[in-house]
Amino acid sequence: MEQPWKRPGKPRFALSLAAYSFRDYFNHADAAKRITLFDFVDYCADHGCAGTELTSYYFPKNLDTAFLLKIRRHAFLRGVAISGTAVGNTFTLPQGEKRTEQIAMVKQWVDHAAMMTAPHIRVFAGTASGADKTEAKRLCVSALEECADYAGSKGVFLGLENHGGIVSEPGDLLDIVKSVKSPWLGINLDTGNFVTDDPYRDLAECAPYAVNVQFKVEIQRRGQQKGMADFERLVRIIREANYQGYVALEYEAKDDPFTAVPGHLRKMSELLAG
């Protein structure tokens, strides 16, 4: 895509919550504290979320159609849309078996997303791993084009996240996204992942290309410690970009998510509605 999304009308936001926020509880050693994806969907519904982002890491290893349909049914009956899912891939690998496996995995999750009626998958770029960054970006673009073409055939968007590696800086992220010839690829804008001189400026530069937003409660400038994010400023950034879609809280701070998440969701809900 060469140009930002051309969205008519005014910005519109739908609150979602990423399962990654409760990452320590899906496989908790204490069975009494362990949760399932069904529990998480219930949590989203009980806390006023319009969507639930079901990170792929917490699905069963022997995943089958029956499970996908079961979670789809459960979400529908709780009145919550499955806003998307997220995979942990690497697209900078050279030609070979490992690269082929990564592309096949993303395509498989496109099928899973379509089965659950999830409109979006968060994907990663990868690192240069000692190779020339220009070549790494070329490899990433090639994989994204193949996967986005497949995703589009299923009605699923891919969102490339600003997740370190070759997309640590906004310029490189935008270069890749603009180079991919597909209307089914955009940016999964993670508000906490630019550790740059001015993360807010860099988020604003990328926001017009967003197809999903993951909202972090902390932000970090280059050479400084993490601090609380300016929620009002973050919402203003996506509002000024005329973003329309899901804004998913992805909680990564140190406090217990069961204690911290409800308050952050309430604040986000108020700001997004304003």
Tab-separated table of C-alpha atoms in Angstrom:
chain	number	residue	atom	x	y	z
A	1	MET	CA	0.000	0.000	0.000
A	2	GLU	CA	1.506	3.321	-1.035
A	3	GLN	CA	-0.980	5.677	0.610
A	4	PRO	CA	-2.584	5.816	4.078
A	5	TRP	CA	-6.067	4.428	4.497
A	6	LYS	CA	-8.723	6.752	3.094
A	7	ARG	CA	-11.516	6.466	5.636
A	8	PRO	CA	-14.627	8.607	5.146
A	9	GLY	CA	-16.447	9.996	8.127
A	10	LYS	CA	-15.162	10.557	11.631
A	11	PRO	CA	-12.856	8.412	13.799
A	12	ARG	CA	-14.617	5.497	15.511
A	13	PHE	CA	-13.120	3.229	18.158
A	14	ALA	CA	-14.089	-0.125	19.641
A	15	LEU	CA	-12.486	-1.257	22.894
A	16	SER	CA	-10.793	-4.648	22.940
A	17	LEU	CA	-8.407	-6.521	25.233
A	18	ALA	CA	-5.463	-8.720	24.236
A	19	ALA	CA	-5.162	-12.143	25.813
A	20	TYR	CA	-1.425	-11.491	26.138
A	21	SER	CA	-2.343	-9.197	29.041
A	22	PHE	CA	-2.972	-12.346	31.109
A	23	ARG	CA	-0.055	-14.359	29.684
A	24	ASP	CA	1.068	-15.679	33.094
A	25	TYR	CA	-2.307	-17.256	33.810
A	26	PHE	CA	-3.074	-19.379	30.752
A	27	ASN	CA	-0.539	-22.010	31.783
A	28	HIS	CA	-0.280	-21.168	35.473
A	29	ALA	CA	1.251	-23.886	37.659
A	30	ASP	CA	-1.568	-23.408	40.165
A	31	ALA	CA	-4.727	-24.887	38.659
A	32	ALA	CA	-6.845	-22.590	40.830
A	33	LYS	CA	-5.299	-19.547	39.114
A	34	ARG	CA	-5.193	-20.975	35.600
A	35	ILE	CA	-7.536	-19.497	32.993
A	36	THR	CA	-8.713	-20.612	29.565
A	37	LEU	CA	-9.515	-18.620	26.444
A	38	PHE	CA	-13.186	-19.086	27.302
A	39	ASP	CA	-12.572	-17.505	30.708
A	40	PHE	CA	-10.797	-14.660	28.968
A	41	VAL	CA	-13.709	-14.053	26.584
A	42	ASP	CA	-15.987	-13.912	29.628
A	43	TYR	CA	-13.627	-11.406	31.256
A	44	CYS	CA	-13.784	-9.167	28.182
A	45	ALA	CA	-17.572	-9.324	28.150
A	46	ASP	CA	-17.837	-8.661	31.886
A	47	HIS	CA	-15.597	-5.585	31.601
A	48	GLY	CA	-17.427	-3.863	28.785
A	49	CYS	CA	-15.154	-4.718	25.854
A	50	ALA	CA	-16.610	-4.792	22.359
A	51	GLY	CA	-13.827	-7.117	21.223
A	52	THR	CA	-11.510	-9.840	22.446
A	53	GLU	CA	-8.056	-10.371	20.925
A	54	LEU	CA	-7.164	-14.048	21.163
A	55	THR	CA	-3.382	-14.400	20.982
A	56	SER	CA	-2.418	-17.609	19.181
A	57	TYR	CA	0.008	-18.673	21.925
A	58	TYR	CA	-2.837	-19.770	24.215
A	59	PHE	CA	-4.739	-22.032	21.859
A	60	PRO	CA	-4.324	-25.793	22.312
A	61	LYS	CA	-1.424	-27.359	20.429
A	62	ASN	CA	-3.742	-29.893	18.802
A	63	LEU	CA	-5.980	-27.110	17.535
A	64	ASP	CA	-8.854	-28.245	15.353
A	65	THR	CA	-11.956	-26.823	13.700
A	66	ALA	CA	-14.164	-27.939	16.579
A	67	PHE	CA	-12.259	-25.758	19.059
A	68	LEU	CA	-12.287	-22.731	16.731
A	69	LEU	CA	-16.044	-23.039	16.280
A	70	LYS	CA	-16.538	-23.499	20.011
A	71	ILE	CA	-14.673	-20.276	20.870
A	72	ARG	CA	-16.478	-18.447	18.042
A	73	ARG	CA	-19.834	-19.594	19.422
A	74	HIS	CA	-18.872	-18.668	22.975
A	75	ALA	CA	-17.824	-15.152	21.983
A	76	PHE	CA	-21.005	-14.617	19.985
A	77	LEU	CA	-23.223	-15.695	22.865
A	78	ARG	CA	-21.371	-13.283	25.177
A	79	GLY	CA	-21.876	-10.456	22.687
A	80	VAL	CA	-18.158	-9.977	22.057
A	81	ALA	CA	-16.501	-9.853	18.636
A	82	ILE	CA	-13.189	-11.641	18.136
A	83	SER	CA	-11.275	-8.542	17.082
A	84	GLY	CA	-8.227	-10.476	15.937
A	85	THR	CA	-5.448	-12.834	16.812
A	86	ALA	CA	-1.650	-12.577	16.902
A	87	VAL	CA	1.194	-14.853	15.839
A	88	GLY	CA	4.906	-14.865	16.596
A	89	ASN	CA	6.588	-15.241	13.216
A	90	THR	CA	9.862	-14.245	11.539
A	91	PHE	CA	9.817	-13.099	7.915
A	92	THR	CA	13.501	-12.198	7.491
A	93	LEU	CA	14.762	-15.767	7.162
A	94	PRO	CA	16.549	-16.653	3.890
A	95	GLN	CA	15.015	-19.030	1.377
A	96	GLY	CA	14.771	-22.502	2.828
A	97	GLU	CA	12.752	-24.842	4.993
A	98	LYS	CA	12.529	-22.561	8.048
A	99	ARG	CA	11.227	-19.638	6.006
A	100	THR	CA	8.707	-21.885	4.283
A	101	GLU	CA	7.492	-23.068	7.691
A	102	GLN	CA	6.991	-19.499	8.919
A	103	ILE	CA	4.941	-18.548	5.869
A	104	ALA	CA	2.885	-21.741	6.146
A	105	MET	CA	2.212	-21.047	9.836
A	106	VAL	CA	0.893	-17.550	9.116
A	107	LYS	CA	-1.328	-18.883	6.331
A	108	GLN	CA	-2.645	-21.545	8.697
A	109	TRP	CA	-3.559	-18.848	11.185
A	110	VAL	CA	-5.291	-16.913	8.411
A	111	ASP	CA	-7.513	-19.974	8.035
A	112	HIS	CA	-8.035	-20.110	11.808
A	113	ALA	CA	-8.890	-16.400	11.920
A	114	ALA	CA	-11.385	-16.754	9.090
A	115	MET	CA	-13.016	-19.688	10.877
A	116	MET	CA	-13.441	-17.534	13.994
A	117	THR	CA	-14.569	-14.514	11.900
A	118	ALA	CA	-11.563	-12.568	13.235
A	119	PRO	CA	-10.745	-9.769	10.768
A	120	HIS	CA	-7.101	-9.202	11.713
A	121	ILE	CA	-3.836	-10.986	12.503
A	122	ARG	CA	-0.853	-9.265	14.118
A	123	VAL	CA	2.409	-10.347	12.455
A	124	PHE	CA	6.077	-9.574	13.062
A	125	ALA	CA	8.867	-8.675	10.654
A	126	GLY	CA	11.987	-10.137	12.242
A	127	THR	CA	15.612	-9.149	12.667
A	128	ALA	CA	18.453	-8.768	10.207
A	129	SER	CA	20.418	-11.423	12.159
A	130	GLY	CA	23.751	-10.178	10.894
A	131	ALA	CA	22.566	-9.845	7.303
A	132	ASP	CA	22.252	-6.588	5.403
A	133	LYS	CA	19.126	-4.737	6.575
A	134	THR	CA	18.156	-3.933	2.999
A	135	GLU	CA	18.134	-7.640	2.174
A	136	ALA	CA	16.244	-8.428	5.387
A	137	LYS	CA	13.577	-5.889	4.446
A	138	ARG	CA	13.335	-7.376	0.949
A	139	LEU	CA	12.812	-10.841	2.411
A	140	CYS	CA	10.150	-9.477	4.745
A	141	VAL	CA	8.308	-7.704	1.929
A	142	SER	CA	8.310	-10.880	-0.157
A	143	ALA	CA	6.838	-12.971	2.655
A	144	LEU	CA	4.272	-10.317	3.518
A	145	GLU	CA	3.111	-10.083	-0.083
A	146	GLU	CA	2.596	-13.844	-0.278
A	147	CYS	CA	0.785	-13.998	3.051
A	148	ALA	CA	-1.277	-10.846	2.484
A	149	ASP	CA	-2.418	-12.183	-0.876
A	150	TYR	CA	-3.600	-15.353	0.855
A	151	ALA	CA	-5.124	-13.426	3.759
A	152	GLY	CA	-7.055	-11.188	1.377
A	153	SER	CA	-8.584	-14.258	-0.276
A	154	LYS	CA	-10.042	-15.106	3.164
A	155	GLY	CA	-11.074	-11.545	4.074
A	156	VAL	CA	-8.434	-11.183	6.793
A	157	PHE	CA	-6.102	-8.213	7.315
A	158	LEU	CA	-2.472	-8.566	8.327
A	159	GLY	CA	-1.092	-5.901	10.644
A	160	LEU	CA	2.702	-5.572	10.754
A	161	GLU	CA	3.700	-4.538	14.264
A	162	ASN	CA	6.402	-2.054	15.203
A	163	HIS	CA	8.132	-4.790	17.177
A	164	GLY	CA	11.877	-4.163	17.216
A	165	GLY	CA	14.264	-5.780	14.764
A	166	ILE	CA	14.115	-4.232	11.309
A	167	VAL	CA	11.025	-2.183	12.256
A	168	SER	CA	12.455	-0.507	15.361
A	169	GLU	CA	12.290	2.846	13.572
A	170	PRO	CA	9.190	4.265	11.894
A	171	GLY	CA	10.953	4.896	8.593
A	172	ASP	CA	11.798	1.224	8.109
A	173	LEU	CA	8.311	0.104	9.125
A	174	LEU	CA	6.715	2.489	6.656
A	175	ASP	CA	9.158	1.492	3.898
A	176	ILE	CA	8.085	-2.132	4.252
A	177	VAL	CA	4.357	-1.465	4.470
A	178	LYS	CA	4.433	0.888	1.483
A	179	SER	CA	6.402	-1.665	-0.549
A	180	VAL	CA	3.908	-4.490	-0.092
A	181	LYS	CA	1.462	-4.509	-2.966
A	182	SER	CA	-1.661	-5.556	-1.131
A	183	PRO	CA	-4.792	-3.818	0.147
A	184	TRP	CA	-4.893	-6.343	3.001
A	185	LEU	CA	-1.757	-5.210	4.845
A	186	GLY	CA	-1.423	-2.330	7.289
A	187	ILE	CA	0.255	-1.562	10.601
A	188	ASN	CA	-0.562	-3.110	13.945
A	189	LEU	CA	0.282	0.031	15.892
A	190	ASP	CA	1.701	-0.874	19.303
A	191	THR	CA	1.874	2.320	21.333
A	192	GLY	CA	4.629	1.029	23.625
A	193	ASN	CA	7.097	-0.399	21.133
A	194	PHE	CA	8.922	2.610	19.700
A	195	VAL	CA	11.919	3.132	21.988
A	196	THR	CA	13.010	6.211	20.076
A	197	ASP	CA	13.822	9.847	20.744
A	198	ASP	CA	10.149	10.803	20.404
A	199	PRO	CA	7.796	7.791	20.443
A	200	TYR	CA	4.667	9.954	20.255
A	201	ARG	CA	5.902	11.647	17.065
A	202	ASP	CA	6.746	8.272	15.538
A	203	LEU	CA	3.368	6.794	16.461
A	204	ALA	CA	1.649	9.778	14.841
A	205	GLU	CA	3.655	9.200	11.648
A	206	CYS	CA	2.538	5.562	11.446
A	207	ALA	CA	-1.043	5.910	12.720
A	208	PRO	CA	-2.613	6.694	9.305
A	209	TYR	CA	-1.580	3.192	8.179
A	210	ALA	CA	-3.014	1.358	11.211
A	211	VAL	CA	-5.470	-1.505	10.845
A	212	ASN	CA	-5.318	-2.349	14.550
A	213	VAL	CA	-4.070	-0.521	17.645
A	214	GLN	CA	-2.567	-2.192	20.695
A	215	PHE	CA	-2.606	0.229	23.602
A	216	LYS	CA	0.166	-0.013	26.207
A	217	VAL	CA	0.055	1.715	29.591
A	218	GLU	CA	3.791	2.481	29.504
A	219	ILE	CA	6.073	4.222	27.037
A	220	GLN	CA	9.847	4.572	26.829
A	221	ARG	CA	12.099	7.150	25.190
A	222	ARG	CA	15.535	6.134	23.995
A	223	GLY	CA	18.023	6.055	26.858
A	224	GLN	CA	15.345	6.516	29.516
A	225	GLN	CA	13.333	4.280	31.818
A	226	LYS	CA	9.753	3.294	31.072
A	227	GLY	CA	7.103	5.668	32.342
A	228	MET	CA	3.346	5.902	32.318
A	229	ALA	CA	1.966	6.685	28.888
A	230	ASP	CA	-0.065	9.804	28.258
A	231	PHE	CA	-3.395	8.144	27.465
A	232	GLU	CA	-4.986	11.392	26.320
A	233	ARG	CA	-2.160	12.040	23.869
A	234	LEU	CA	-2.278	8.504	22.484
A	235	VAL	CA	-6.003	8.730	21.855
A	236	ARG	CA	-5.514	12.144	20.257
A	237	ILE	CA	-2.929	10.635	17.893
A	238	ILE	CA	-5.258	7.953	16.568
A	239	ARG	CA	-8.167	10.382	16.477
A	240	GLU	CA	-6.191	12.850	14.359
A	241	ALA	CA	-5.248	9.976	12.021
A	242	ASN	CA	-8.992	9.325	11.578
A	243	TYR	CA	-8.450	5.758	12.722
A	244	GLN	CA	-11.568	3.623	12.772
A	245	GLY	CA	-11.386	0.227	14.416
A	246	TYR	CA	-10.348	-1.727	17.467
A	247	VAL	CA	-8.122	-0.361	20.196
A	248	ALA	CA	-6.942	-3.322	22.274
A	249	LEU	CA	-5.345	-2.917	25.667
A	250	GLU	CA	-2.244	-5.097	25.785
A	251	TYR	CA	-1.162	-4.903	29.390
A	252	GLU	CA	2.527	-5.575	30.079
A	253	ALA	CA	3.242	-3.588	33.252
A	254	LYS	CA	4.382	-5.339	36.442
A	255	ASP	CA	1.203	-5.069	38.519
A	256	ASP	CA	-1.252	-7.961	38.648
A	257	PRO	CA	-3.484	-7.640	35.562
A	258	PHE	CA	-6.555	-8.726	37.516
A	259	THR	CA	-6.019	-5.659	39.714
A	260	ALA	CA	-4.743	-3.187	37.122
A	261	VAL	CA	-6.582	-3.965	33.903
A	262	PRO	CA	-10.130	-2.939	34.932
A	263	GLY	CA	-9.071	0.602	35.772
A	264	HIS	CA	-7.133	1.001	32.531
A	265	LEU	CA	-10.090	-0.291	30.534
A	266	ARG	CA	-12.403	2.215	32.215
A	267	LYS	CA	-10.058	5.085	31.434
A	268	MET	CA	-9.632	3.958	27.825
A	269	SER	CA	-13.387	3.581	27.402
A	270	GLU	CA	-13.969	7.135	28.612
A	271	LEU	CA	-11.280	8.605	26.360
A	272	LEU	CA	-12.282	6.629	23.297
A	273	ALA	CA	-15.895	7.708	23.698
A	274	GLY	CA	-14.972	11.372	24.139
